[in-house]
PDB file of C-alpha atoms in Angstrom:
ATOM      1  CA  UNK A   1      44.972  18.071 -88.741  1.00 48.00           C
ATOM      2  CA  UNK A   2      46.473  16.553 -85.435  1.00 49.00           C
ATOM      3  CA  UNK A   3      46.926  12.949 -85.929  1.00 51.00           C
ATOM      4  CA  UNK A   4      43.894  11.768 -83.288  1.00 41.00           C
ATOM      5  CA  UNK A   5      41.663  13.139 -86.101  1.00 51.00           C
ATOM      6  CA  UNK A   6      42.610  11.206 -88.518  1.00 53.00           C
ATOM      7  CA  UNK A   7      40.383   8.460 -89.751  1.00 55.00           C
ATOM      8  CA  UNK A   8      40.803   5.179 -88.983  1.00 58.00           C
ATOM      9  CA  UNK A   9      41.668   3.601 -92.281  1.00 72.00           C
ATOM     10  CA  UNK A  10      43.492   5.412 -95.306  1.00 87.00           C
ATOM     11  CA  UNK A  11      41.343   7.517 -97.347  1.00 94.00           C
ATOM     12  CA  UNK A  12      40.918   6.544-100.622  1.00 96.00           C
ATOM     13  CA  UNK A  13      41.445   8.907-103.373  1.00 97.00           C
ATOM     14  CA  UNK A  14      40.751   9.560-107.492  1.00 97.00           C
ATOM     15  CA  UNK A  15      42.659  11.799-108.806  1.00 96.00           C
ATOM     16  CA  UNK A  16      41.736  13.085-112.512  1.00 97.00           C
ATOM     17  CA  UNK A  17      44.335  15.462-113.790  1.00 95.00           C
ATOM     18  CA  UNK A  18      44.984  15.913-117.517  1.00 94.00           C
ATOM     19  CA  UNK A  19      48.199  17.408-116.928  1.00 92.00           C
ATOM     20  CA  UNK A  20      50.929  14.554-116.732  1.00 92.00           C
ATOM     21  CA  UNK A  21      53.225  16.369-114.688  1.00 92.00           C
ATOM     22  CA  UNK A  22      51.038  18.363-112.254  1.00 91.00           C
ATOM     23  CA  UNK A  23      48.977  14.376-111.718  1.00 93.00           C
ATOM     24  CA  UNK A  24      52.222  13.021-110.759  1.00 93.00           C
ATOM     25  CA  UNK A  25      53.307  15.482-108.235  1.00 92.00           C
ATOM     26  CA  UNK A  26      49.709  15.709-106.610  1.00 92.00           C
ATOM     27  CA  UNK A  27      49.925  12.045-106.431  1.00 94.00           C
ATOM     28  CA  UNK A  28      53.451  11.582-104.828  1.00 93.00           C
ATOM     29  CA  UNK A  29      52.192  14.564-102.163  1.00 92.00           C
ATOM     30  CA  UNK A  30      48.924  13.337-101.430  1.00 93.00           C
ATOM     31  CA  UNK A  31      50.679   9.657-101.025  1.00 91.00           C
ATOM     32  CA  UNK A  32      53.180  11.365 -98.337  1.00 92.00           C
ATOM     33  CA  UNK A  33      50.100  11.434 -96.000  1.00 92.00           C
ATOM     34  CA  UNK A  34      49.787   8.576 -93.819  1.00 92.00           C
ATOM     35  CA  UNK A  35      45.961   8.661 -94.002  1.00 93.00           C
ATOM     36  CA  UNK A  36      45.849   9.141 -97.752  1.00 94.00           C
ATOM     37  CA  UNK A  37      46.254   7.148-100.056  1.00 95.00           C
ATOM     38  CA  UNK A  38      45.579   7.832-104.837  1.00 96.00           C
ATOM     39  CA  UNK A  39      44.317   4.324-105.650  1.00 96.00           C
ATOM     40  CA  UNK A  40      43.525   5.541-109.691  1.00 97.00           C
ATOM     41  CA  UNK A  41      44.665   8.633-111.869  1.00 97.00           C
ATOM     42  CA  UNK A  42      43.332   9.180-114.875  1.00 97.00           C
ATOM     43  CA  UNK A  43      43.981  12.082-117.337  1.00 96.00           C
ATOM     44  CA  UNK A  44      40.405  12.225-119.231  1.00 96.00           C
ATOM     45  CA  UNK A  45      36.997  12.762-117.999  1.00 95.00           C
ATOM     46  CA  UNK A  46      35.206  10.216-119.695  1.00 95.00           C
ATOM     47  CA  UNK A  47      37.234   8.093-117.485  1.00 97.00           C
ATOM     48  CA  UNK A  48      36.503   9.106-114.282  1.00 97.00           C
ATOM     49  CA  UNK A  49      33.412   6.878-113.637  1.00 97.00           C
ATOM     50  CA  UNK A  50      34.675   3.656-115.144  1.00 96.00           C
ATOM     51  CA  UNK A  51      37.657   4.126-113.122  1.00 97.00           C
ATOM     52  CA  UNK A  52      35.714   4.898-109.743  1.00 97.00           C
ATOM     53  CA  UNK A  53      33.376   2.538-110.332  1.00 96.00           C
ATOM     54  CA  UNK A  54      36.544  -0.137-110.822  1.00 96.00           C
ATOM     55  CA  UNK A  55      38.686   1.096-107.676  1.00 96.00           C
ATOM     56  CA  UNK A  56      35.498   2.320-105.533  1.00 96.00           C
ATOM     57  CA  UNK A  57      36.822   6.206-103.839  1.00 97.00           C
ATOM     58  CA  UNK A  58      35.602   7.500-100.674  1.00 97.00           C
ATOM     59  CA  UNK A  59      37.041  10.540-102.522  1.00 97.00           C
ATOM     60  CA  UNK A  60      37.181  11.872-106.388  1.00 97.00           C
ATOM     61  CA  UNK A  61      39.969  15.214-106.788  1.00 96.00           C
ATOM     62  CA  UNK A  62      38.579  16.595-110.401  1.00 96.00           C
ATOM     63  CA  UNK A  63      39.785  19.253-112.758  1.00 93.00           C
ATOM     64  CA  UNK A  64      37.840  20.985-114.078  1.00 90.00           C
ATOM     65  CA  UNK A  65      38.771  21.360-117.812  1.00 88.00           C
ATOM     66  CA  UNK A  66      39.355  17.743-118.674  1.00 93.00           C
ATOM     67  CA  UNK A  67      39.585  16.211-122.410  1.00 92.00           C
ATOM     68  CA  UNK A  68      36.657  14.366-122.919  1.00 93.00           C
ATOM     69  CA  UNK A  69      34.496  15.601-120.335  1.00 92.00           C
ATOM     70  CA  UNK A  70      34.991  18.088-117.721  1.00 91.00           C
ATOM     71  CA  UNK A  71      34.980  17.469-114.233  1.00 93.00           C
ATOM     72  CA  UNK A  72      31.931  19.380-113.673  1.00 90.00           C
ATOM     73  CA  UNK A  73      29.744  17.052-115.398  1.00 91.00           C
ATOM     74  CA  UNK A  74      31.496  13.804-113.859  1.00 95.00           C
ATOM     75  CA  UNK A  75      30.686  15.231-110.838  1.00 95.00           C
ATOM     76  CA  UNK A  76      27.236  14.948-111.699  1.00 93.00           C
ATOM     77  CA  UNK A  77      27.914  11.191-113.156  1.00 95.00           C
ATOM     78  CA  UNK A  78      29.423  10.060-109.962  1.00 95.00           C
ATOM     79  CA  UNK A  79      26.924  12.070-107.593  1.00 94.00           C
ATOM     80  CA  UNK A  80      24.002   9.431-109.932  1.00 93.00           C
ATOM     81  CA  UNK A  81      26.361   6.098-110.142  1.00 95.00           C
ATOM     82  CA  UNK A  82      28.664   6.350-107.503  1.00 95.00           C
ATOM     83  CA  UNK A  83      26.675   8.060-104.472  1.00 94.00           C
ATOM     84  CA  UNK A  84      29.261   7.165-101.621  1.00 94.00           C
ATOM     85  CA  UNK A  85      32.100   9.208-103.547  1.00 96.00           C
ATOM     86  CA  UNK A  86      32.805  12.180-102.708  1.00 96.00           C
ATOM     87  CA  UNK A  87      33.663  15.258-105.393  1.00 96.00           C
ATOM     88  CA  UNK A  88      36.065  17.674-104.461  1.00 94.00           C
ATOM     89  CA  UNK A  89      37.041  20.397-107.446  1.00 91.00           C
ATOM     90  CA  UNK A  90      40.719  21.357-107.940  1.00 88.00           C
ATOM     91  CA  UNK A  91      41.062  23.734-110.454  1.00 83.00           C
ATOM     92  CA  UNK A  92      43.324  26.519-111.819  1.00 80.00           C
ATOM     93  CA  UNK A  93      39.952  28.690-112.737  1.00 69.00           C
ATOM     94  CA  UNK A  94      38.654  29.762-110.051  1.00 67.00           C
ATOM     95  CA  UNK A  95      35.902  31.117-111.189  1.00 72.00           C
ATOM     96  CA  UNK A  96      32.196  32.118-109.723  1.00 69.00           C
ATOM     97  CA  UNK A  97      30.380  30.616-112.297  1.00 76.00           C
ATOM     98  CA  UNK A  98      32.205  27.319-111.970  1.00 79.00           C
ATOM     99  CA  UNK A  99      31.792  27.107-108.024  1.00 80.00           C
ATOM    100  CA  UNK A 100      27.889  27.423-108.431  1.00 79.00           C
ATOM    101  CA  UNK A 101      27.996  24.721-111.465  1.00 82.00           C
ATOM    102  CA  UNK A 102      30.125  22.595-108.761  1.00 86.00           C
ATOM    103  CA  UNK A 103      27.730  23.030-106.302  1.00 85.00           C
ATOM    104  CA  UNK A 104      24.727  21.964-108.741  1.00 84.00           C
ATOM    105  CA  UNK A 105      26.372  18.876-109.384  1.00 89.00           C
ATOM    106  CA  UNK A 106      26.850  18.092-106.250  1.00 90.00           C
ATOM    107  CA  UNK A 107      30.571  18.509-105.270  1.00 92.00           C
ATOM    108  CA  UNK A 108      31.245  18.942-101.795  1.00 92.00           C
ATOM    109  CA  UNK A 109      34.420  21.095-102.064  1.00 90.00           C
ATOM    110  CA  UNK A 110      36.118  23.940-104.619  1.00 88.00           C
ATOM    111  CA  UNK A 111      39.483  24.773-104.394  1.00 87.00           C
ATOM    112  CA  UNK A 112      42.276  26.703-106.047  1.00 81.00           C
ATOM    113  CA  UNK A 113      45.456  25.218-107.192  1.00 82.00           C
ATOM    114  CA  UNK A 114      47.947  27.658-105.577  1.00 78.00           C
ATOM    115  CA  UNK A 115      47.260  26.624-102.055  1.00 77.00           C
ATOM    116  CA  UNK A 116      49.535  23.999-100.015  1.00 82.00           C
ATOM    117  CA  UNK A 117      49.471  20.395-100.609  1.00 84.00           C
ATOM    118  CA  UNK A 118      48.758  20.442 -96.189  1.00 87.00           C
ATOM    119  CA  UNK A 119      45.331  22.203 -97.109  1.00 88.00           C
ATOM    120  CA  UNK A 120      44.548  20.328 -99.799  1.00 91.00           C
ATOM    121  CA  UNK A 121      44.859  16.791 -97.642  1.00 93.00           C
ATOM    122  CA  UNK A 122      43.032  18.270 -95.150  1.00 92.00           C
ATOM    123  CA  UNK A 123      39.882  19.024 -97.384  1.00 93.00           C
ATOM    124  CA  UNK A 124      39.739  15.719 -98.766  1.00 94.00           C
ATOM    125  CA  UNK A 125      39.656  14.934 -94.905  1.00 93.00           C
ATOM    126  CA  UNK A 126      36.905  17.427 -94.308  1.00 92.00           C
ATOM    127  CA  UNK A 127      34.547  16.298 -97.266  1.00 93.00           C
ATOM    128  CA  UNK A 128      35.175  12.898 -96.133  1.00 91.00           C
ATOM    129  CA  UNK A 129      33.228  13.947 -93.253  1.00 90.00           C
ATOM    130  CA  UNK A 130      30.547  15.605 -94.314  1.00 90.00           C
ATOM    131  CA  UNK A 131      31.363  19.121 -94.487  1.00 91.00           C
ATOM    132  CA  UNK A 132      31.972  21.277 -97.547  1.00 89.00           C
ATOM    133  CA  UNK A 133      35.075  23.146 -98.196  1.00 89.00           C
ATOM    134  CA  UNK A 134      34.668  26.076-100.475  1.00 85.00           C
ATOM    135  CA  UNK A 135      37.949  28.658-100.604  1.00 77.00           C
ATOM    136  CA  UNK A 136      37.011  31.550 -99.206  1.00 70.00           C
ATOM    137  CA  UNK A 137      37.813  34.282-101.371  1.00 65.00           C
ATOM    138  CA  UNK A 138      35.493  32.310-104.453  1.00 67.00           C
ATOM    139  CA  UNK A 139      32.823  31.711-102.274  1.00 61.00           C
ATOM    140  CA  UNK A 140      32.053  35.931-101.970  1.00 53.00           C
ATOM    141  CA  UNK A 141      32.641  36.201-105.407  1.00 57.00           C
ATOM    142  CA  UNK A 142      30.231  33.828-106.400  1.00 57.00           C
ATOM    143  CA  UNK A 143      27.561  35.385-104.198  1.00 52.00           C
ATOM    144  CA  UNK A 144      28.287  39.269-105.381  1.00 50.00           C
ATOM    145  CA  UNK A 145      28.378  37.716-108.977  1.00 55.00           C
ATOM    146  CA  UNK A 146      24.857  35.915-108.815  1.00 60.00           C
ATOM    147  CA  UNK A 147      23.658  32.793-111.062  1.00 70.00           C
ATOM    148  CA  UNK A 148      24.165  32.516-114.734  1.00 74.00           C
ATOM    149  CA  UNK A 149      21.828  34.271-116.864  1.00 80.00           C
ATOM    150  CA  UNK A 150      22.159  31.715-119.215  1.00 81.00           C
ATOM    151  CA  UNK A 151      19.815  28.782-120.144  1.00 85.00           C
ATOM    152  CA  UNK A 152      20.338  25.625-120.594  1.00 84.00           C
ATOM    153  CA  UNK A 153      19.869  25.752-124.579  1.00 89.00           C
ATOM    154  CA  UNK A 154      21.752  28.625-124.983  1.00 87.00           C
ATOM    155  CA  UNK A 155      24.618  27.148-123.175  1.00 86.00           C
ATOM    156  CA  UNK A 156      24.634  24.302-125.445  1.00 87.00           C
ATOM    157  CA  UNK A 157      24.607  26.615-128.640  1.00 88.00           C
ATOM    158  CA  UNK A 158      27.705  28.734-127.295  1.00 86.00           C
ATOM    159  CA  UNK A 159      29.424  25.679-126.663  1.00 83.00           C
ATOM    160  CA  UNK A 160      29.154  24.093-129.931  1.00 87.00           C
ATOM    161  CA  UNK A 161      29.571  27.681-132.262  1.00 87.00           C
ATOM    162  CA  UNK A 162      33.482  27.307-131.313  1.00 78.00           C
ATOM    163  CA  UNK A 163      35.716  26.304-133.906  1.00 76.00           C
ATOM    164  CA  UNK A 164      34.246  28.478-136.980  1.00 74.00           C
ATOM    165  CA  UNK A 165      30.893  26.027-136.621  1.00 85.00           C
ATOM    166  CA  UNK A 166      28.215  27.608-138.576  1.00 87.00           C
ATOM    167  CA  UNK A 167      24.419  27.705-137.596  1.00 88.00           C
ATOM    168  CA  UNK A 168      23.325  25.469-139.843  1.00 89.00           C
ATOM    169  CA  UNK A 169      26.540  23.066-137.962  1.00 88.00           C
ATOM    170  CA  UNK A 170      25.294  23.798-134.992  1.00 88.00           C
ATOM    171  CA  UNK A 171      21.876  22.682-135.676  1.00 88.00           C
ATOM    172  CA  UNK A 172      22.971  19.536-136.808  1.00 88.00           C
ATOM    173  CA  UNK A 173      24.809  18.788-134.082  1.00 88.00           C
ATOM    174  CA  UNK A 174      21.966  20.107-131.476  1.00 90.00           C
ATOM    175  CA  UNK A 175      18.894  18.860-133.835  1.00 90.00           C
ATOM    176  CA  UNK A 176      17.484  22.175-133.607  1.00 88.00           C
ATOM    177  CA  UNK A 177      16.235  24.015-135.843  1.00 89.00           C
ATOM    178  CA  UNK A 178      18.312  27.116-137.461  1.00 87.00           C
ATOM    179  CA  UNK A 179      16.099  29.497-136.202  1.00 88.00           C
ATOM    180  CA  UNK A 180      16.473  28.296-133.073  1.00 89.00           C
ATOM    181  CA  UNK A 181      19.879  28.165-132.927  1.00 87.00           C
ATOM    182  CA  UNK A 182      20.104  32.328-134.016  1.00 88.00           C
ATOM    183  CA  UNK A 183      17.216  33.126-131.079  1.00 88.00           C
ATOM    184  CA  UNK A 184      19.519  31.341-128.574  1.00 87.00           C
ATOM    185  CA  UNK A 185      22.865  32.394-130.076  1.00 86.00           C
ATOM    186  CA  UNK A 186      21.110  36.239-130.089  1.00 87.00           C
ATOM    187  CA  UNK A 187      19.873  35.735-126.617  1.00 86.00           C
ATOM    188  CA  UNK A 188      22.772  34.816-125.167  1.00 83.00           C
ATOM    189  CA  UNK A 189      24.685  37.880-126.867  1.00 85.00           C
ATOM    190  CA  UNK A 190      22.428  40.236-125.167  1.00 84.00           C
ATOM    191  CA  UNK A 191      22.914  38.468-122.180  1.00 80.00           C
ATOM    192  CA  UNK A 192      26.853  38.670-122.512  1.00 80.00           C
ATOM    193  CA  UNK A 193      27.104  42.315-123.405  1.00 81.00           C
ATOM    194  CA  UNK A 194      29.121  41.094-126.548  1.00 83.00           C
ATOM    195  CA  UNK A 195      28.918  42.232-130.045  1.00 82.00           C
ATOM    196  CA  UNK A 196      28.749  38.419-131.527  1.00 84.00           C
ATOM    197  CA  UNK A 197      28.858  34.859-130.424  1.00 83.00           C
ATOM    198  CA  UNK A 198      32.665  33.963-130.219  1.00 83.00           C
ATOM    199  CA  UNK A 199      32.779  37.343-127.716  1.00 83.00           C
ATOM    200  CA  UNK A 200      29.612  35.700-126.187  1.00 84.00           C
ATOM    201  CA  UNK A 201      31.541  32.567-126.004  1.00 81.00           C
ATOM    202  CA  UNK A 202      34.705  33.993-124.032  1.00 83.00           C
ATOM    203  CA  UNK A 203      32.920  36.231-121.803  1.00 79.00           C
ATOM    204  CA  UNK A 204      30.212  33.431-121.020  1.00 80.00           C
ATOM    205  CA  UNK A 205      33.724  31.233-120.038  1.00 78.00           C
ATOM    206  CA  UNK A 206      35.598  34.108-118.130  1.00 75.00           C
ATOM    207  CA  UNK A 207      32.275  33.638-115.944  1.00 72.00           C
ATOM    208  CA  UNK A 208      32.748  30.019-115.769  1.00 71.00           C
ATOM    209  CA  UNK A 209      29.197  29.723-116.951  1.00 78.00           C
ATOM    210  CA  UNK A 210      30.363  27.504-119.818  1.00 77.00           C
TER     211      UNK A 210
END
């Protein structure tokens, strides 16, 4: 971006990484820019609002898969407590699913992690502004690929079956009843094309609908 477009203070940025290395080296990048300037990091997402609300972004950088909490649901948390921060997804998966999820919880940019550190600065410029930066290439697959079929409850169920959990585990942990946990674990099978719920679970997350 030429340098008369820059804005007129430094733009401040949260950067939530889990990755200790790959934080660090976004960090020292993005800090390269005159305009730019990481004022948190934080490796979690259950950390991400305390630690905007604390240093007060104009811009949030979130993973995606995030111990903790992902960065698609902070979005949503800092879209409802911290309204003048913008979201702007950086993820490895770059996924259809997950761009539509992004979008839902109001992010205002998706990006891939193999592009140059030059692009990257400029989109947290962009989003800073107003627009939305979406990469390209994700943005037609997420229209040929359409929405989830998936519903909210059966979402839920396929997330917490991982790890051997049983139904009657699952309803515990939902309060649901068993029988509603099989309808929605069934459903969502059907839905998948898979032959049982931990292949209902990996296709539903090659999607990014999970």
């Amino acid at each position: 971006m030429p340098q008369d477009h820059w804005p007129a203070k430094s733009v401040r940025v949260l950067l939530a990484e889990d990755q200790g290395m790959m934080r660090g080296a976004l960090a020292l990048l993005l800090g390269l820019e005159p305009d730019i300037e990481v004022v948190a990091q934080v490796a979690r997402g259950d950390a991400i609002v305390d630690a905007a609300l604390t240093t007060r972004p104009d811009v949030a950088l979130l993973d995606i898969e995030l111990p903790g909490r992902s960065g698609l649901d902070a979005a949503a948390d800092l879209r409802d407590e911290v309204p003048d921060c913008r979201v702007l997804i950086l993820t490895t998966f770059g996924r259809p699913g997950y761009l539509r999820r992004a979008m839902e919880a109001g992010a205002a940019g998706f990006l891939v992690k193999d592009g140059p550190v030059e692009e990257l600065a400029g989109a947290i410029r962009k989003v800073l502004t107003g627009e939305t930066v979406i990469d390209p290439a994700l943005a037609a697959a997420a229209l040929s690929a359409g929405p989830s079929p998936l519903t909210a409850r059966e979402r839920d169920v396929l997330n917490a079956s991982v790890d051997g959990a049983t139904v009657s585990d699952i309803a515990g942990t939902l309060h649901l009843s068993e029988s509603t946990v099989r309808n929605s674990l069934s459903s969502a099978i059907g839905k998948t094309g898979t032959r049982n719920h931990m292949e209902a679970v990996r296709a539903a997350r090659q999607q990014g609908w999970l």
